[in-house]
């Protein structure tokens, strides 16, 4: 499921806070992003229509139906396909070149790779 940046803002609130009334989501995003209530409610509806959010009464309670890890995995796969022709190796190589890599980080990554095998 493709989530746009605006939808990810809604999801981030739900992933951090759990089940939350839409008014509280609107208040938070009004303070942090500058959205008005109508904008927030419109984006929540888009998330509901996509099956990413469950909305229940009373109080327009919203709950995430997908986990953050699922969204991260799908966004990463899309990025790798779009920018690196589906090559994990090219993505990883580009990431390491851009970020730089200390000996300590290299050791941590090697341990992680060994653990994932």
PDB file of N, CA and C in Angstrom, residues 76-87 90-91 94:
ATOM      1  N   UNK A  76      10.865   1.410   1.356  1.00  0.00           N
ATOM      2  CA  UNK A  76      12.240   1.063   0.995  1.00  0.00           C
ATOM      3  C   UNK A  76      12.274   0.298  -0.320  1.00  0.00           C
ATOM      4  N   UNK A  77      11.380  -0.661  -0.480  1.00  0.00           N
ATOM      5  CA  UNK A  77      11.316  -1.425  -1.728  1.00  0.00           C
ATOM      6  C   UNK A  77      11.021  -0.510  -2.912  1.00  0.00           C
ATOM      7  N   UNK A  78      10.102   0.439  -2.721  1.00  0.00           N
ATOM      8  CA  UNK A  78       9.770   1.370  -3.796  1.00  0.00           C
ATOM      9  C   UNK A  78      10.983   2.228  -4.162  1.00  0.00           C
ATOM     10  N   UNK A  79      11.689   2.720  -3.152  1.00  0.00           N
ATOM     11  CA  UNK A  79      12.887   3.527  -3.395  1.00  0.00           C
ATOM     12  C   UNK A  79      13.947   2.724  -4.148  1.00  0.00           C
ATOM     13  N   UNK A  80      14.196   1.508  -3.701  1.00  0.00           N
ATOM     14  CA  UNK A  80      15.211   0.669  -4.350  1.00  0.00           C
ATOM     15  C   UNK A  80      14.813   0.382  -5.793  1.00  0.00           C
ATOM     16  N   UNK A  81      13.554   0.080  -6.030  1.00  0.00           N
ATOM     17  CA  UNK A  81      13.096  -0.188  -7.402  1.00  0.00           C
ATOM     18  C   UNK A  81      13.186   1.058  -8.278  1.00  0.00           C
ATOM     19  N   UNK A  82      12.771   2.173  -7.733  1.00  0.00           N
ATOM     20  CA  UNK A  82      12.696   3.413  -8.503  1.00  0.00           C
ATOM     21  C   UNK A  82      14.077   4.004  -8.789  1.00  0.00           C
ATOM     22  N   UNK A  83      14.940   4.045  -7.800  1.00  0.00           N
ATOM     23  CA  UNK A  83      16.208   4.755  -7.920  1.00  0.00           C
ATOM     24  C   UNK A  83      17.411   3.851  -8.212  1.00  0.00           C
ATOM     25  N   UNK A  84      17.292   2.552  -7.938  1.00  0.00           N
ATOM     26  CA  UNK A  84      18.440   1.664  -8.068  1.00  0.00           C
ATOM     27  C   UNK A  84      18.124   0.424  -8.908  1.00  0.00           C
ATOM     28  N   UNK A  85      17.068   0.519  -9.716  1.00  0.00           N
ATOM     29  CA  UNK A  85      16.722  -0.586 -10.612  1.00  0.00           C
ATOM     30  C   UNK A  85      16.470  -1.894  -9.903  1.00  0.00           C
ATOM     31  N   UNK A  86      16.042  -1.825  -8.657  1.00  0.00           N
ATOM     32  CA  UNK A  86      15.745  -3.032  -7.891  1.00  0.00           C
ATOM     33  C   UNK A  86      16.971  -3.673  -7.260  1.00  0.00           C
ATOM     34  N   UNK A  87      18.124  -3.049  -7.392  1.00  0.00           N
ATOM     35  CA  UNK A  87      19.369  -3.641  -6.883  1.00  0.00           C
ATOM     36  C   UNK A  87      19.619  -3.228  -5.437  1.00  0.00           C
ATOM     37  N   UNK A  90      23.291  -1.942  -5.122  1.00  0.00           N
ATOM     38  CA  UNK A  90      23.523  -0.547  -5.509  1.00  0.00           C
ATOM     39  C   UNK A  90      22.981   0.409  -4.444  1.00  0.00           C
ATOM     40  N   UNK A  91      21.822   0.088  -3.892  1.00  0.00           N
ATOM     41  CA  UNK A  91      21.245   0.917  -2.833  1.00  0.00           C
ATOM     42  C   UNK A  91      22.179   0.964  -1.626  1.00  0.00           C
ATOM     43  N   UNK A  94      25.392   2.898  -2.326  1.00  0.00           N
ATOM     44  CA  UNK A  94      25.129   4.334  -2.353  1.00  0.00           C
ATOM     45  C   UNK A  94      24.920   4.876  -0.945  1.00  0.00           C
TER      46      UNK A  94
END
